[in-house]
Amino acid sequence: MSPSPEPVFPEYESDTSQTSKLIRKFKETPFVPVGMAGFVAVVGYGLYRLKHRGDMKMSLHLIHMRVAAQGFVVGAITCGVLYSMFRDFVVKPKE
């Protein structure tokens, strides 16, 4: 008498690809992928500008790029929280 092979956490054992997970996350919280994309864009721009930074010190350039990337991510998180609060408290019909 073996127990039935029921998954302990069925929502974690579904056959979903990384793309479908990203699309689902984008629908649930649209500012998370925006923050990720902004971070990648700032890092890419920083790497591009690294070659053409002129006489700026390397450490100063890296600090500026780190602050810009962190600022973009924090801004995206803040916008996401504000969007979530707006959706939950303003748009949501009163029960």
mmCIF file of N, CA and C in Angstrom:
data_model
loop_
_atom_site.group_PDB
_atom_site.id
_atom_site.type_symbol
_atom_site.label_atom_id
_atom_site.label_comp_id
_atom_site.label_asym_id
_atom_site.label_seq_id
_atom_site.Cartn_x
_atom_site.Cartn_y
_atom_site.Cartn_z
ATOM 1 N N MET A 1 0.826 -1.178 0.000
ATOM 2 C CA MET A 1 0.000 0.000 0.000
ATOM 3 C C MET A 1 0.868 1.239 0.000
ATOM 4 N N SER A 2 1.200 1.656 -1.138
ATOM 5 C CA SER A 2 2.006 2.865 -1.239
ATOM 6 C C SER A 2 1.082 4.075 -1.359
ATOM 7 N N PRO A 3 1.495 5.185 -0.815
ATOM 8 C CA PRO A 3 0.650 6.381 -0.921
ATOM 9 C C PRO A 3 0.604 6.885 -2.361
ATOM 10 N N SER A 4 -0.459 7.591 -2.669
ATOM 11 C CA SER A 4 -0.594 8.121 -4.025
ATOM 12 C C SER A 4 0.494 9.171 -4.283
ATOM 13 N N PRO A 5 1.008 9.235 -5.502
ATOM 14 C CA PRO A 5 2.110 10.170 -5.799
ATOM 15 C C PRO A 5 1.612 11.600 -6.005
ATOM 16 N N GLU A 6 1.024 12.173 -4.985
ATOM 17 C CA GLU A 6 0.575 13.561 -5.079
ATOM 18 C C GLU A 6 1.740 14.482 -4.751
ATOM 19 N N PRO A 7 1.943 15.512 -5.535
ATOM 20 C CA PRO A 7 3.031 16.444 -5.226
ATOM 21 C C PRO A 7 2.727 17.238 -3.957
ATOM 22 N N VAL A 8 3.757 17.506 -3.214
ATOM 23 C CA VAL A 8 3.596 18.248 -1.968
ATOM 24 C C VAL A 8 3.222 19.697 -2.256
ATOM 25 N N PHE A 9 3.910 20.304 -3.189
ATOM 26 C CA PHE A 9 3.633 21.676 -3.610
ATOM 27 C C PHE A 9 3.344 21.669 -5.110
ATOM 28 N N PRO A 10 2.096 21.453 -5.510
ATOM 29 C CA PRO A 10 1.826 21.308 -6.949
ATOM 30 C C PRO A 10 2.080 22.573 -7.755
ATOM 31 N N GLU A 11 1.978 23.741 -7.132
ATOM 32 C CA GLU A 11 2.210 24.968 -7.899
ATOM 33 C C GLU A 11 3.678 25.148 -8.263
ATOM 34 N N TYR A 12 4.582 24.463 -7.545
ATOM 35 C CA TYR A 12 6.002 24.573 -7.847
ATOM 36 C C TYR A 12 6.477 23.477 -8.797
ATOM 37 N N GLU A 13 5.687 22.442 -8.989
ATOM 38 C CA GLU A 13 6.104 21.319 -9.807
ATOM 39 C C GLU A 13 5.420 21.295 -11.167
ATOM 40 N N SER A 14 4.909 22.407 -11.609
ATOM 41 C CA SER A 14 4.266 22.439 -12.916
ATOM 42 C C SER A 14 5.331 22.529 -14.007
ATOM 43 N N ASP A 15 4.965 22.077 -15.190
ATOM 44 C CA ASP A 15 5.887 22.104 -16.324
ATOM 45 C C ASP A 15 5.771 23.443 -17.036
ATOM 46 N N THR A 16 6.414 24.447 -16.492
ATOM 47 C CA THR A 16 6.400 25.760 -17.121
ATOM 48 C C THR A 16 7.826 26.153 -17.458
ATOM 49 N N SER A 17 7.964 26.828 -18.560
ATOM 50 C CA SER A 17 9.287 27.253 -18.983
ATOM 51 C C SER A 17 9.636 28.589 -18.329
ATOM 52 N N GLN A 18 10.862 28.990 -18.471
ATOM 53 C CA GLN A 18 11.307 30.267 -17.913
ATOM 54 C C GLN A 18 10.581 31.426 -18.587
ATOM 55 N N THR A 19 10.297 31.283 -19.878
ATOM 56 C CA THR A 19 9.597 32.341 -20.597
ATOM 57 C C THR A 19 8.182 32.517 -20.070
ATOM 58 N N SER A 20 7.491 31.417 -19.828
ATOM 59 C CA SER A 20 6.121 31.532 -19.315
ATOM 60 C C SER A 20 6.119 32.082 -17.896
ATOM 61 N N LYS A 21 7.129 31.745 -17.107
ATOM 62 C CA LYS A 21 7.232 32.306 -15.758
ATOM 63 C C LYS A 21 7.463 33.810 -15.823
ATOM 64 N N LEU A 22 8.310 34.248 -16.761
ATOM 65 C CA LEU A 22 8.578 35.675 -16.904
ATOM 66 C C LEU A 22 7.335 36.425 -17.384
ATOM 67 N N ILE A 23 6.587 35.826 -18.294
ATOM 68 C CA ILE A 23 5.353 36.460 -18.768
ATOM 69 C C ILE A 23 4.330 36.545 -17.640
ATOM 70 N N ARG A 24 4.222 35.486 -16.837
ATOM 71 C CA ARG A 24 3.294 35.503 -15.695
ATOM 72 C C ARG A 24 3.715 36.571 -14.689
ATOM 73 N N LYS A 25 5.001 36.672 -14.417
ATOM 74 C CA LYS A 25 5.494 37.681 -13.480
ATOM 75 C C LYS A 25 5.249 39.084 -14.014
ATOM 76 N N PHE A 26 5.394 39.264 -15.317
ATOM 77 C CA PHE A 26 5.148 40.565 -15.922
ATOM 78 C C PHE A 26 3.683 40.958 -15.794
ATOM 79 N N LYS A 27 2.786 39.985 -15.909
ATOM 80 C CA LYS A 27 1.361 40.280 -15.757
ATOM 81 C C LYS A 27 1.000 40.589 -14.311
ATOM 82 N N GLU A 28 1.633 39.883 -13.355
ATOM 83 C CA GLU A 28 1.323 40.104 -11.946
ATOM 84 C C GLU A 28 1.912 41.420 -11.444
ATOM 85 N N THR A 29 3.173 41.632 -11.702
ATOM 86 C CA THR A 29 3.868 42.847 -11.266
ATOM 87 C C THR A 29 4.697 43.368 -12.426
ATOM 88 N N PRO A 30 4.149 44.279 -13.204
ATOM 89 C CA PRO A 30 4.825 44.688 -14.440
ATOM 90 C C PRO A 30 6.105 45.492 -14.229
ATOM 91 N N PHE A 31 6.355 46.004 -13.049
ATOM 92 C CA PHE A 31 7.546 46.824 -12.862
ATOM 93 C C PHE A 31 8.788 46.010 -12.501
ATOM 94 N N VAL A 32 8.631 44.732 -12.179
ATOM 95 C CA VAL A 32 9.806 43.891 -11.910
ATOM 96 C C VAL A 32 10.626 43.686 -13.185
ATOM 97 N N PRO A 33 10.022 43.250 -14.286
ATOM 98 C CA PRO A 33 10.821 43.133 -15.515
ATOM 99 C C PRO A 33 11.321 44.475 -16.035
ATOM 100 N N VAL A 34 10.568 45.550 -15.792
ATOM 101 C CA VAL A 34 11.024 46.884 -16.202
ATOM 102 C C VAL A 34 12.280 47.251 -15.423
ATOM 103 N N GLY A 35 12.293 46.967 -14.134
ATOM 104 C CA GLY A 35 13.485 47.227 -13.322
ATOM 105 C C GLY A 35 14.669 46.391 -13.765
ATOM 106 N N MET A 36 14.409 45.119 -14.091
ATOM 107 C CA MET A 36 15.486 44.253 -14.565
ATOM 108 C C MET A 36 16.043 44.748 -15.891
ATOM 109 N N ALA A 37 15.152 45.144 -16.793
ATOM 110 C CA ALA A 37 15.597 45.638 -18.099
ATOM 111 C C ALA A 37 16.369 46.951 -17.953
ATOM 112 N N GLY A 38 15.909 47.826 -17.073
ATOM 113 C CA GLY A 38 16.622 49.078 -16.836
ATOM 114 C C GLY A 38 17.998 48.845 -16.259
ATOM 115 N N PHE A 39 18.101 47.891 -15.340
ATOM 116 C CA PHE A 39 19.397 47.552 -14.757
ATOM 117 C C PHE A 39 20.356 47.054 -15.829
ATOM 118 N N VAL A 40 19.873 46.166 -16.690
ATOM 119 C CA VAL A 40 20.712 45.635 -17.770
ATOM 120 C C VAL A 40 21.107 46.755 -18.735
ATOM 121 N N ALA A 41 20.180 47.669 -19.010
ATOM 122 C CA ALA A 41 20.486 48.783 -19.916
ATOM 123 C C ALA A 41 21.551 49.707 -19.322
ATOM 124 N N VAL A 42 21.440 50.016 -18.035
ATOM 125 C CA VAL A 42 22.435 50.887 -17.399
ATOM 126 C C VAL A 42 23.792 50.210 -17.365
ATOM 127 N N VAL A 43 23.816 48.920 -17.059
ATOM 128 C CA VAL A 43 25.098 48.199 -17.038
ATOM 129 C C VAL A 43 25.702 48.134 -18.443
ATOM 130 N N GLY A 44 24.880 47.883 -19.440
ATOM 131 C CA GLY A 44 25.373 47.856 -20.819
ATOM 132 C C GLY A 44 25.924 49.198 -21.251
ATOM 133 N N TYR A 45 25.201 50.264 -20.923
ATOM 134 C CA TYR A 45 25.674 51.607 -21.253
ATOM 135 C C TYR A 45 26.975 51.912 -20.508
ATOM 136 N N GLY A 46 27.053 51.472 -19.249
ATOM 137 C CA GLY A 46 28.273 51.699 -18.477
ATOM 138 C C GLY A 46 29.474 50.984 -19.064
ATOM 139 N N LEU A 47 29.251 49.765 -19.548
ATOM 140 C CA LEU A 47 30.344 49.032 -20.183
ATOM 141 C C LEU A 47 30.760 49.691 -21.498
ATOM 142 N N TYR A 48 29.775 50.208 -22.222
ATOM 143 C CA TYR A 48 30.089 50.915 -23.460
ATOM 144 C C TYR A 48 30.889 52.188 -23.165
ATOM 145 N N ARG A 49 30.465 52.943 -22.166
ATOM 146 C CA ARG A 49 31.136 54.194 -21.819
ATOM 147 C C ARG A 49 32.474 53.965 -21.117
ATOM 148 N N LEU A 50 32.710 52.763 -20.647
ATOM 149 C CA LEU A 50 33.972 52.463 -19.983
ATOM 150 C C LEU A 50 35.150 52.677 -20.918
ATOM 151 N N LYS A 51 34.950 52.357 -22.187
ATOM 152 C CA LYS A 51 36.022 52.525 -23.169
ATOM 153 C C LYS A 51 36.254 54.003 -23.493
ATOM 154 N N HIS A 52 35.210 54.826 -23.420
ATOM 155 C CA HIS A 52 35.301 56.233 -23.816
ATOM 156 C C HIS A 52 35.111 57.168 -22.627
ATOM 157 N N ARG A 53 35.675 56.818 -21.477
ATOM 158 C CA ARG A 53 35.456 57.640 -20.285
ATOM 159 C C ARG A 53 36.419 58.814 -20.182
ATOM 160 N N GLY A 54 37.383 58.897 -21.052
ATOM 161 C CA GLY A 54 38.327 60.005 -21.035
ATOM 162 C C GLY A 54 39.299 59.884 -19.877
ATOM 163 N N ASP A 55 39.491 60.983 -19.154
ATOM 164 C CA ASP A 55 40.447 60.957 -18.049
ATOM 165 C C ASP A 55 39.781 60.668 -16.704
ATOM 166 N N MET A 56 38.526 60.214 -16.705
ATOM 167 C CA MET A 56 37.834 59.873 -15.457
ATOM 168 C C MET A 56 38.438 58.597 -14.876
ATOM 169 N N LYS A 57 38.635 58.572 -13.567
ATOM 170 C CA LYS A 57 39.177 57.379 -12.932
ATOM 171 C C LYS A 57 38.194 56.228 -13.040
ATOM 172 N N MET A 58 38.750 55.037 -13.074
ATOM 173 C CA MET A 58 37.924 53.830 -13.184
ATOM 174 C C MET A 58 36.979 53.691 -11.998
ATOM 175 N N SER A 59 37.463 53.923 -10.802
ATOM 176 C CA SER A 59 36.621 53.752 -9.615
ATOM 177 C C SER A 59 35.459 54.741 -9.612
ATOM 178 N N LEU A 60 35.700 55.963 -10.038
ATOM 179 C CA LEU A 60 34.639 56.963 -10.082
ATOM 180 C C LEU A 60 33.585 56.581 -11.124
ATOM 181 N N HIS A 61 34.044 56.089 -12.261
ATOM 182 C CA HIS A 61 33.110 55.650 -13.297
ATOM 183 C C HIS A 61 32.246 54.487 -12.799
ATOM 184 N N LEU A 62 32.856 53.520 -12.131
ATOM 185 C CA LEU A 62 32.107 52.375 -11.619
ATOM 186 C C LEU A 62 31.120 52.788 -10.535
ATOM 187 N N ILE A 63 31.487 53.740 -9.694
ATOM 188 C CA ILE A 63 30.568 54.224 -8.661
ATOM 189 C C ILE A 63 29.369 54.899 -9.296
ATOM 190 N N HIS A 64 29.600 55.711 -10.316
ATOM 191 C CA HIS A 64 28.483 56.382 -10.995
ATOM 192 C C HIS A 64 27.538 55.370 -11.643
ATOM 193 N N MET A 65 28.090 54.367 -12.283
ATOM 194 C CA MET A 65 27.256 53.359 -12.928
ATOM 195 C C MET A 65 26.494 52.536 -11.892
ATOM 196 N N ARG A 66 27.122 52.209 -10.773
ATOM 197 C CA ARG A 66 26.429 51.453 -9.727
ATOM 198 C C ARG A 66 25.273 52.248 -9.153
ATOM 199 N N VAL A 67 25.492 53.541 -8.899
ATOM 200 C CA VAL A 67 24.435 54.393 -8.363
ATOM 201 C C VAL A 67 23.296 54.532 -9.369
ATOM 202 N N ALA A 68 23.622 54.660 -10.643
ATOM 203 C CA ALA A 68 22.580 54.773 -11.671
ATOM 204 C C ALA A 68 21.762 53.486 -11.757
ATOM 205 N N ALA A 69 22.419 52.335 -11.731
ATOM 206 C CA ALA A 69 21.703 51.063 -11.813
ATOM 207 C C ALA A 69 20.830 50.848 -10.580
ATOM 208 N N GLN A 70 21.366 51.128 -9.402
ATOM 209 C CA GLN A 70 20.577 50.978 -8.184
ATOM 210 C C GLN A 70 19.412 51.959 -8.158
ATOM 211 N N GLY A 71 19.629 53.162 -8.621
ATOM 212 C CA GLY A 71 18.558 54.148 -8.668
ATOM 213 C C GLY A 71 17.436 53.724 -9.586
ATOM 214 N N PHE A 72 17.773 53.134 -10.724
ATOM 215 C CA PHE A 72 16.746 52.668 -11.640
ATOM 216 C C PHE A 72 15.940 51.545 -11.016
ATOM 217 N N VAL A 73 16.606 50.610 -10.354
ATOM 218 C CA VAL A 73 15.906 49.482 -9.741
ATOM 219 C C VAL A 73 15.024 49.958 -8.590
ATOM 220 N N VAL A 74 15.533 50.841 -7.751
ATOM 221 C CA VAL A 74 14.727 51.363 -6.637
ATOM 222 C C VAL A 74 13.539 52.163 -7.167
ATOM 223 N N GLY A 75 13.743 52.921 -8.230
ATOM 224 C CA GLY A 75 12.635 53.651 -8.845
ATOM 225 C C GLY A 75 11.576 52.715 -9.397
ATOM 226 N N ALA A 76 11.997 51.624 -10.018
ATOM 227 C CA ALA A 76 11.040 50.653 -10.547
ATOM 228 C C ALA A 76 10.284 49.967 -9.421
ATOM 229 N N ILE A 77 10.959 49.643 -8.328
ATOM 230 C CA ILE A 77 10.286 49.038 -7.179
ATOM 231 C C ILE A 77 9.275 50.004 -6.586
ATOM 232 N N THR A 78 9.653 51.265 -6.460
ATOM 233 C CA THR A 78 8.738 52.276 -5.922
ATOM 234 C C THR A 78 7.518 52.435 -6.818
ATOM 235 N N CYS A 79 7.724 52.493 -8.120
ATOM 236 C CA CYS A 79 6.589 52.594 -9.048
ATOM 237 C C CYS A 79 5.705 51.356 -8.958
ATOM 238 N N GLY A 80 6.312 50.190 -8.789
ATOM 239 C CA GLY A 80 5.540 48.958 -8.649
ATOM 240 C C GLY A 80 4.688 48.946 -7.398
ATOM 241 N N VAL A 81 5.251 49.426 -6.287
ATOM 242 C CA VAL A 81 4.483 49.499 -5.044
ATOM 243 C C VAL A 81 3.345 50.492 -5.183
ATOM 244 N N LEU A 82 3.596 51.636 -5.775
ATOM 245 C CA LEU A 82 2.544 52.628 -5.974
ATOM 246 C C LEU A 82 1.453 52.091 -6.900
ATOM 247 N N TYR A 83 1.850 51.382 -7.951
ATOM 248 C CA TYR A 83 0.876 50.777 -8.862
ATOM 249 C C TYR A 83 0.027 49.737 -8.135
ATOM 250 N N SER A 84 0.671 48.914 -7.314
ATOM 251 C CA SER A 84 -0.051 47.893 -6.562
ATOM 252 C C SER A 84 -1.031 48.517 -5.576
ATOM 253 N N MET A 85 -0.595 49.576 -4.884
ATOM 254 C CA MET A 85 -1.493 50.263 -3.948
ATOM 255 C C MET A 85 -2.650 50.907 -4.691
ATOM 256 N N PHE A 86 -2.384 51.502 -5.847
ATOM 257 C CA PHE A 86 -3.443 52.115 -6.646
ATOM 258 C C PHE A 86 -4.446 51.061 -7.098
ATOM 259 N N ARG A 87 -3.928 49.928 -7.561
ATOM 260 C CA ARG A 87 -4.805 48.862 -8.039
ATOM 261 C C ARG A 87 -5.635 48.261 -6.904
ATOM 262 N N ASP A 88 -5.048 48.117 -5.708
ATOM 263 C CA ASP A 88 -5.755 47.493 -4.595
ATOM 264 C C ASP A 88 -6.724 48.431 -3.894
ATOM 265 N N PHE A 89 -6.386 49.707 -3.790
ATOM 266 C CA PHE A 89 -7.202 50.608 -2.964
ATOM 267 C C PHE A 89 -8.049 51.595 -3.747
ATOM 268 N N VAL A 90 -7.687 51.898 -4.978
ATOM 269 C CA VAL A 90 -8.457 52.886 -5.742
ATOM 270 C C VAL A 90 -9.333 52.200 -6.786
ATOM 271 N N VAL A 91 -8.754 51.320 -7.584
ATOM 272 C CA VAL A 91 -9.480 50.700 -8.676
ATOM 273 C C VAL A 91 -10.364 49.550 -8.182
ATOM 274 N N LYS A 92 -9.916 48.854 -7.138
ATOM 275 C CA LYS A 92 -10.668 47.724 -6.614
ATOM 276 C C LYS A 92 -12.033 48.164 -6.101
ATOM 277 N N PRO A 93 -13.099 47.511 -6.540
ATOM 278 C CA PRO A 93 -14.423 47.917 -6.063
ATOM 279 C C PRO A 93 -14.587 47.624 -4.574
ATOM 280 N N LYS A 94 -15.361 48.437 -3.924
ATOM 281 C CA LYS A 94 -15.617 48.272 -2.488
ATOM 282 C C LYS A 94 -16.455 47.015 -2.268
ATOM 283 N N GLU A 95 -16.078 46.256 -1.280
ATOM 284 C CA GLU A 95 -16.814 45.013 -0.986
ATOM 285 C C GLU A 95 -17.792 45.222 0.140
#
